[in-house]
Amino acid sequence: MGVRVRPFECWDDFKRYRMEYYRNYLEAKENGSIRWAGSAWAFDPVPAGLGEDVYPLTGEPYGATAAFFRDFSMRALETIERKGAARDLCGYMRNYWGSVAMDRYLLADGAEIEPFPKPDFNFTIHICCTHAKWYHYAAELEGGVPTYAVDISVGPGYLLNDKKIEYVVRQLEDAIQWMEKVTGREYDDELLIRAVENEARSMTLWSKICKLNQNTPAPMEEKSMFSFYVMTLLRRSDEKVVKLYEKLYKEVESRVKRGIGALTQEQFRFVTDNPPPWPFLKVYRYLEENYGAVSVGSIYTFGLGAAWLGMDEKGENWIWEPAPTPEEAGYEIHDRRSALWWTAMFNLKYRASWQHEYSHWIRKQETYQMVKDWKADAIIMHLNRGCELWNMSTLEVRDYLVRNGISVATYEGNMADPREFDEARTFNVIDSFMQSLGIEKLT
């Protein structure tokens, strides 16, 4: 007897928010509002203190959306390459730069708008080799945009101490003064406090939702999760995002209780690691339709915007348990400094994707533990040429997992460059892998 499946009731709510997000940024200046651009990892509660009419455009989700629409992506990539950008740079960044260089802005439904809306300022973080340079060059392409980058390279969360947190807090204090200067607005600490609390609630809620996918049958498959996780990267400090995740949590919890799954026949569970090849998400449908194989999550969708306890105090084992909100931790946020301290500590310590850059061992442990906790039969790894940061240590992790008895398949590609993906070869890799494990096709 097959598993019961049904569409997500809140699906349209998430889709609507995403549509409004890109349009709000586009139309902000018509209403005298402020718009800023920066990494999805930027401390987005900080600009929120400038007012309730401040709209961000985060670069990585925008680059992924551009990549999904292949024709637009091809034109953007070729435009920026003619200006001298190398093909081995970040795929998201090249799509973003190309979009700016073409002076064409892409909405979530693929509609193109001209001109590309210029931000009032860029505000980002720097942890990999491109984050700050991304916006320095974007500012040049746009004819000069004030840009501020926060250095967060202080080491993994389990080695965090007050001195390291203070280093980031002081940069954020300076950033507020800088934002007041470039926008001419007076900063509101109450809006900051509310945004910091919302950020923690959004990230912890997404962690709790991911945990529910440990159940069998899995209530979610990863292709749908791509539409859910991204809210933590668009505007996680927005109260509307908190409410979306509260609604999703209740729905996923209900699906678990009623035995509603992602697939009618779940005969194989796997996890993934890197960003997916956005122009070729049909890989996930191929696995589902041909093998009843469900991707129950990944280091990317779980780790990019969620908050987890992470490495234990000794740095030996990874713990996939949701991190506490300020309320759960008994921490009172009452002024600017306590708000900045919390958002700095919370992101540096609990954001999973800010941990494994410092150590192959951390990446190995978080991947191994994910396979175990989500009861996966295997991991399918994307050797992603589009992101040096996320691809770092991938092959070392592969060897570690194989040595520990976990089945691993790898395929090559690029998260945001459709020219670097061989669809037929990837399907052959999948077929060979499944045959080697004795998994037969459904039909």
Short mmCIF file of N, CA and C in Angstrom, two decimals, residues 145-263:
data_model
loop_
_atom_site.label_atom_id
_atom_site.label_comp_id
_atom_site.label_asym_id
_atom_site.label_seq_id
_atom_site.Cartn_x
_atom_site.Cartn_y
_atom_site.Cartn_z
N VAL A 145 28.22 52.86 -5.21
CA VAL A 145 27.25 52.60 -4.15
C VAL A 145 28.04 52.43 -2.85
N PRO A 146 27.69 53.14 -1.77
CA PRO A 146 28.41 52.95 -0.51
C PRO A 146 28.35 51.49 -0.06
N THR A 147 29.48 50.95 0.35
CA THR A 147 29.56 49.51 0.66
C THR A 147 30.26 49.29 1.99
N TYR A 148 29.70 48.40 2.80
CA TYR A 148 30.27 48.08 4.12
C TYR A 148 30.29 46.57 4.28
N ALA A 149 31.43 45.99 4.64
CA ALA A 149 31.55 44.55 4.84
C ALA A 149 32.02 44.26 6.26
N VAL A 150 31.40 43.24 6.88
CA VAL A 150 31.74 42.83 8.24
C VAL A 150 32.58 41.56 8.18
N ASP A 151 33.77 41.59 8.75
CA ASP A 151 34.64 40.42 8.79
C ASP A 151 34.17 39.49 9.92
N ILE A 152 33.80 38.26 9.54
CA ILE A 152 33.31 37.33 10.57
C ILE A 152 34.23 36.12 10.73
N SER A 153 35.42 36.19 10.17
CA SER A 153 36.32 35.02 10.18
C SER A 153 37.03 34.89 11.53
N VAL A 154 36.27 34.46 12.53
CA VAL A 154 36.82 34.36 13.89
C VAL A 154 36.97 32.92 14.36
N GLY A 155 36.68 31.94 13.49
CA GLY A 155 36.83 30.55 13.89
C GLY A 155 35.50 29.89 14.17
N PRO A 156 35.52 28.57 14.40
CA PRO A 156 34.27 27.83 14.60
C PRO A 156 33.59 28.16 15.93
N GLY A 157 32.30 27.87 15.98
CA GLY A 157 31.49 28.25 17.13
C GLY A 157 31.89 27.63 18.44
N TYR A 158 32.40 26.38 18.42
CA TYR A 158 32.71 25.74 19.70
C TYR A 158 33.97 26.34 20.34
N LEU A 159 34.71 27.15 19.57
CA LEU A 159 35.88 27.84 20.13
C LEU A 159 35.60 29.34 20.33
N LEU A 160 34.33 29.71 20.23
CA LEU A 160 33.96 31.13 20.35
C LEU A 160 34.17 31.63 21.78
N ASN A 161 34.61 32.89 21.90
CA ASN A 161 34.73 33.50 23.23
C ASN A 161 34.30 34.97 23.14
N ASP A 162 34.25 35.63 24.28
CA ASP A 162 33.74 37.01 24.32
C ASP A 162 34.57 37.96 23.45
N LYS A 163 35.87 37.74 23.39
CA LYS A 163 36.74 38.62 22.60
C LYS A 163 36.38 38.56 21.13
N LYS A 164 36.10 37.36 20.64
CA LYS A 164 35.74 37.20 19.22
C LYS A 164 34.37 37.82 18.94
N ILE A 165 33.44 37.62 19.85
CA ILE A 165 32.11 38.23 19.66
C ILE A 165 32.23 39.74 19.65
N GLU A 166 33.03 40.27 20.57
CA GLU A 166 33.21 41.72 20.68
C GLU A 166 33.79 42.29 19.38
N TYR A 167 34.67 41.54 18.73
CA TYR A 167 35.26 41.98 17.46
C TYR A 167 34.19 42.24 16.41
N VAL A 168 33.19 41.35 16.36
CA VAL A 168 32.10 41.50 15.39
C VAL A 168 31.11 42.57 15.85
N VAL A 169 30.81 42.61 17.14
CA VAL A 169 29.86 43.61 17.67
C VAL A 169 30.34 45.03 17.36
N ARG A 170 31.61 45.28 17.53
CA ARG A 170 32.14 46.64 17.27
C ARG A 170 32.01 47.02 15.80
N GLN A 171 32.17 46.03 14.93
CA GLN A 171 31.97 46.31 13.49
C GLN A 171 30.50 46.66 13.22
N LEU A 172 29.59 45.97 13.90
CA LEU A 172 28.16 46.24 13.69
C LEU A 172 27.78 47.61 14.27
N GLU A 173 28.38 47.99 15.41
CA GLU A 173 28.13 49.33 15.97
C GLU A 173 28.59 50.41 14.99
N ASP A 174 29.76 50.20 14.41
CA ASP A 174 30.26 51.15 13.41
C ASP A 174 29.34 51.17 12.18
N ALA A 175 28.81 49.99 11.82
CA ALA A 175 27.94 49.90 10.64
C ALA A 175 26.67 50.74 10.83
N ILE A 176 26.14 50.75 12.04
CA ILE A 176 24.92 51.54 12.30
C ILE A 176 25.21 53.03 12.09
N GLN A 177 26.32 53.50 12.63
CA GLN A 177 26.68 54.91 12.42
C GLN A 177 26.87 55.22 10.94
N TRP A 178 27.47 54.28 10.24
CA TRP A 178 27.71 54.43 8.80
C TRP A 178 26.37 54.48 8.04
N MET A 179 25.42 53.60 8.41
CA MET A 179 24.11 53.59 7.75
C MET A 179 23.35 54.89 7.99
N GLU A 180 23.44 55.42 9.20
CA GLU A 180 22.78 56.70 9.49
C GLU A 180 23.35 57.80 8.59
N LYS A 181 24.67 57.73 8.39
CA LYS A 181 25.34 58.76 7.58
C LYS A 181 24.95 58.66 6.11
N VAL A 182 24.93 57.43 5.54
CA VAL A 182 24.68 57.29 4.10
C VAL A 182 23.20 57.41 3.75
N THR A 183 22.30 57.17 4.74
CA THR A 183 20.87 57.26 4.43
C THR A 183 20.24 58.55 4.97
N GLY A 184 20.91 59.20 5.94
CA GLY A 184 20.34 60.39 6.55
C GLY A 184 19.19 60.09 7.50
N ARG A 185 19.04 58.83 7.88
CA ARG A 185 17.95 58.43 8.79
C ARG A 185 18.47 58.24 10.22
N GLU A 186 17.57 58.48 11.17
CA GLU A 186 17.88 58.22 12.58
C GLU A 186 17.57 56.76 12.89
N TYR A 187 18.47 56.12 13.61
CA TYR A 187 18.34 54.68 13.87
C TYR A 187 17.40 54.41 15.04
N ASP A 188 16.57 53.36 14.91
CA ASP A 188 15.58 53.00 15.93
C ASP A 188 15.99 51.67 16.57
N ASP A 189 16.44 51.71 17.83
CA ASP A 189 16.91 50.49 18.50
C ASP A 189 15.79 49.50 18.76
N GLU A 190 14.57 50.00 18.94
CA GLU A 190 13.45 49.08 19.18
C GLU A 190 13.20 48.20 17.95
N LEU A 191 13.33 48.78 16.76
CA LEU A 191 13.19 47.98 15.53
C LEU A 191 14.31 46.94 15.42
N LEU A 192 15.52 47.33 15.84
CA LEU A 192 16.64 46.39 15.85
C LEU A 192 16.35 45.21 16.78
N ILE A 193 15.90 45.51 17.98
CA ILE A 193 15.63 44.44 18.96
C ILE A 193 14.59 43.46 18.42
N ARG A 194 13.53 44.02 17.85
CA ARG A 194 12.47 43.16 17.30
C ARG A 194 13.03 42.29 16.17
N ALA A 195 13.86 42.88 15.32
CA ALA A 195 14.43 42.13 14.19
C ALA A 195 15.37 41.02 14.66
N VAL A 196 16.16 41.29 15.69
CA VAL A 196 17.08 40.27 16.21
C VAL A 196 16.29 39.09 16.78
N GLU A 197 15.22 39.39 17.50
CA GLU A 197 14.38 38.31 18.05
C GLU A 197 13.73 37.50 16.92
N ASN A 198 13.27 38.20 15.88
CA ASN A 198 12.65 37.49 14.74
C ASN A 198 13.67 36.61 14.02
N GLU A 199 14.89 37.12 13.88
CA GLU A 199 15.93 36.32 13.22
C GLU A 199 16.13 34.99 13.93
N ALA A 200 16.27 35.03 15.24
CA ALA A 200 16.49 33.80 16.00
C ALA A 200 15.29 32.86 15.90
N ARG A 201 14.10 33.44 15.94
CA ARG A 201 12.89 32.58 15.85
C ARG A 201 12.81 31.93 14.47
N SER A 202 13.09 32.67 13.40
CA SER A 202 13.04 32.11 12.04
C SER A 202 14.03 30.96 11.90
N MET A 203 15.27 31.19 12.33
CA MET A 203 16.32 30.19 12.12
C MET A 203 16.07 28.94 12.98
N THR A 204 15.60 29.13 14.20
CA THR A 204 15.34 27.98 15.06
C THR A 204 14.11 27.21 14.58
N LEU A 205 13.10 27.92 14.10
CA LEU A 205 11.91 27.23 13.58
C LEU A 205 12.26 26.38 12.37
N TRP A 206 13.10 26.91 11.48
CA TRP A 206 13.49 26.11 10.31
C TRP A 206 14.24 24.86 10.76
N SER A 207 15.07 24.96 11.80
CA SER A 207 15.76 23.78 12.34
C SER A 207 14.75 22.75 12.82
N LYS A 208 13.74 23.19 13.53
CA LYS A 208 12.74 22.26 14.07
C LYS A 208 11.95 21.59 12.94
N ILE A 209 11.70 22.34 11.87
CA ILE A 209 11.00 21.77 10.72
C ILE A 209 11.88 20.70 10.05
N CYS A 210 13.16 20.99 9.92
CA CYS A 210 14.09 20.02 9.33
C CYS A 210 14.13 18.73 10.15
N LYS A 211 14.10 18.88 11.47
CA LYS A 211 14.13 17.70 12.35
C LYS A 211 12.95 16.77 12.08
N LEU A 212 11.80 17.34 11.75
CA LEU A 212 10.62 16.52 11.50
C LEU A 212 10.81 15.60 10.31
N ASN A 213 11.75 15.94 9.44
CA ASN A 213 11.99 15.10 8.26
C ASN A 213 12.80 13.85 8.59
N GLN A 214 13.11 13.65 9.86
CA GLN A 214 13.74 12.41 10.26
C GLN A 214 12.74 11.26 10.28
N ASN A 215 11.46 11.61 10.24
CA ASN A 215 10.41 10.59 10.28
C ASN A 215 10.32 9.83 8.95
N THR A 216 9.75 8.64 9.04
CA THR A 216 9.48 7.82 7.85
C THR A 216 7.98 7.53 7.78
N PRO A 217 7.33 7.86 6.65
CA PRO A 217 7.89 8.48 5.45
C PRO A 217 8.25 9.94 5.70
N ALA A 218 9.20 10.41 4.93
CA ALA A 218 9.61 11.82 5.06
C ALA A 218 8.46 12.73 4.62
N PRO A 219 8.07 13.69 5.45
CA PRO A 219 6.97 14.58 5.07
C PRO A 219 7.34 15.59 4.00
N MET A 220 8.64 15.80 3.77
CA MET A 220 9.09 16.77 2.77
C MET A 220 10.17 16.14 1.90
N GLU A 221 10.24 16.52 0.64
CA GLU A 221 11.39 16.19 -0.20
C GLU A 221 12.15 17.48 -0.49
N GLU A 222 13.43 17.32 -0.84
CA GLU A 222 14.29 18.50 -0.84
C GLU A 222 13.93 19.53 -1.90
N LYS A 223 13.38 19.08 -3.02
CA LYS A 223 13.04 20.06 -4.05
C LYS A 223 12.00 21.06 -3.52
N SER A 224 11.06 20.57 -2.73
CA SER A 224 10.10 21.48 -2.09
C SER A 224 10.78 22.32 -1.03
N MET A 225 11.73 21.71 -0.33
CA MET A 225 12.43 22.45 0.73
C MET A 225 13.18 23.66 0.17
N PHE A 226 13.58 23.60 -1.10
CA PHE A 226 14.28 24.74 -1.69
C PHE A 226 13.40 26.01 -1.66
N SER A 227 12.09 25.81 -1.71
CA SER A 227 11.18 26.95 -1.66
C SER A 227 10.90 27.40 -0.24
N PHE A 228 11.22 26.54 0.74
CA PHE A 228 10.97 26.88 2.15
C PHE A 228 12.21 27.48 2.83
N TYR A 229 13.36 26.83 2.61
CA TYR A 229 14.55 27.23 3.37
C TYR A 229 14.99 28.65 3.04
N VAL A 230 14.65 29.08 1.80
CA VAL A 230 15.22 30.33 1.30
C VAL A 230 14.73 31.56 2.09
N MET A 231 13.64 31.42 2.84
CA MET A 231 13.15 32.57 3.62
C MET A 231 14.18 33.02 4.65
N THR A 232 14.98 32.06 5.15
CA THR A 232 16.01 32.43 6.12
C THR A 232 17.13 33.22 5.47
N LEU A 233 17.12 33.26 4.13
CA LEU A 233 18.18 33.95 3.38
C LEU A 233 17.67 35.21 2.70
N LEU A 234 16.35 35.36 2.63
CA LEU A 234 15.79 36.57 2.02
C LEU A 234 15.67 37.67 3.06
N ARG A 235 14.91 37.37 4.13
CA ARG A 235 14.69 38.40 5.14
C ARG A 235 14.24 37.74 6.45
N ARG A 236 15.14 37.01 7.08
CA ARG A 236 14.78 36.22 8.25
C ARG A 236 14.36 37.06 9.45
N SER A 237 14.70 38.35 9.46
CA SER A 237 14.33 39.21 10.60
C SER A 237 12.94 39.79 10.44
N ASP A 238 12.25 39.42 9.37
CA ASP A 238 10.90 39.91 9.11
C ASP A 238 9.88 39.06 9.89
N GLU A 239 8.99 39.70 10.60
CA GLU A 239 7.99 38.96 11.38
C GLU A 239 7.11 38.10 10.48
N LYS A 240 6.92 38.52 9.23
CA LYS A 240 6.12 37.71 8.29
C LYS A 240 6.79 36.37 8.02
N VAL A 241 8.12 36.35 8.01
CA VAL A 241 8.85 35.09 7.80
C VAL A 241 8.67 34.18 9.01
N VAL A 242 8.71 34.75 10.20
CA VAL A 242 8.46 33.96 11.41
C VAL A 242 7.09 33.28 11.31
N LYS A 243 6.09 34.04 10.92
CA LYS A 243 4.72 33.49 10.84
C LYS A 243 4.62 32.41 9.76
N LEU A 244 5.35 32.59 8.65
CA LEU A 244 5.35 31.54 7.62
C LEU A 244 5.93 30.24 8.17
N TYR A 245 7.02 30.35 8.93
CA TYR A 245 7.63 29.14 9.49
C TYR A 245 6.76 28.53 10.59
N GLU A 246 6.08 29.36 11.35
CA GLU A 246 5.16 28.80 12.36
C GLU A 246 4.06 27.99 11.67
N LYS A 247 3.56 28.52 10.57
CA LYS A 247 2.51 27.83 9.82
C LYS A 247 3.04 26.54 9.20
N LEU A 248 4.25 26.59 8.65
CA LEU A 248 4.85 25.40 8.04
C LEU A 248 5.13 24.34 9.09
N TYR A 249 5.63 24.76 10.25
CA TYR A 249 5.93 23.79 11.31
C TYR A 249 4.68 23.01 11.71
N LYS A 250 3.59 23.73 11.88
CA LYS A 250 2.33 23.05 12.26
C LYS A 250 1.89 22.09 11.17
N GLU A 251 2.04 22.50 9.92
CA GLU A 251 1.60 21.64 8.82
C GLU A 251 2.48 20.39 8.71
N VAL A 252 3.79 20.56 8.81
CA VAL A 252 4.68 19.39 8.70
C VAL A 252 4.46 18.46 9.88
N GLU A 253 4.27 19.03 11.07
CA GLU A 253 3.99 18.20 12.25
C GLU A 253 2.72 17.40 12.04
N SER A 254 1.70 18.03 11.46
CA SER A 254 0.45 17.34 11.19
C SER A 254 0.64 16.24 10.15
N ARG A 255 1.46 16.49 9.14
CA ARG A 255 1.72 15.48 8.11
C ARG A 255 2.38 14.25 8.74
N VAL A 256 3.30 14.48 9.68
CA VAL A 256 3.96 13.36 10.35
C VAL A 256 2.94 12.54 11.13
N LYS A 257 2.07 13.21 11.87
CA LYS A 257 1.08 12.49 12.70
C LYS A 257 0.11 11.69 11.85
N ARG A 258 -0.20 12.20 10.64
CA ARG A 258 -1.17 11.52 9.77
C ARG A 258 -0.53 10.59 8.76
N GLY A 259 0.80 10.49 8.79
CA GLY A 259 1.50 9.59 7.88
C GLY A 259 1.53 10.07 6.44
N ILE A 260 1.44 11.37 6.23
CA ILE A 260 1.49 11.92 4.87
C ILE A 260 2.94 12.13 4.47
N GLY A 261 3.33 11.54 3.36
CA GLY A 261 4.71 11.61 2.93
C GLY A 261 4.93 12.49 1.73
N ALA A 262 6.19 12.56 1.33
CA ALA A 262 6.55 13.34 0.15
C ALA A 262 6.34 12.53 -1.12
N LEU A 263 6.54 11.19 -1.04
CA LEU A 263 6.40 10.31 -2.20
C LEU A 263 5.39 9.21 -1.89
#
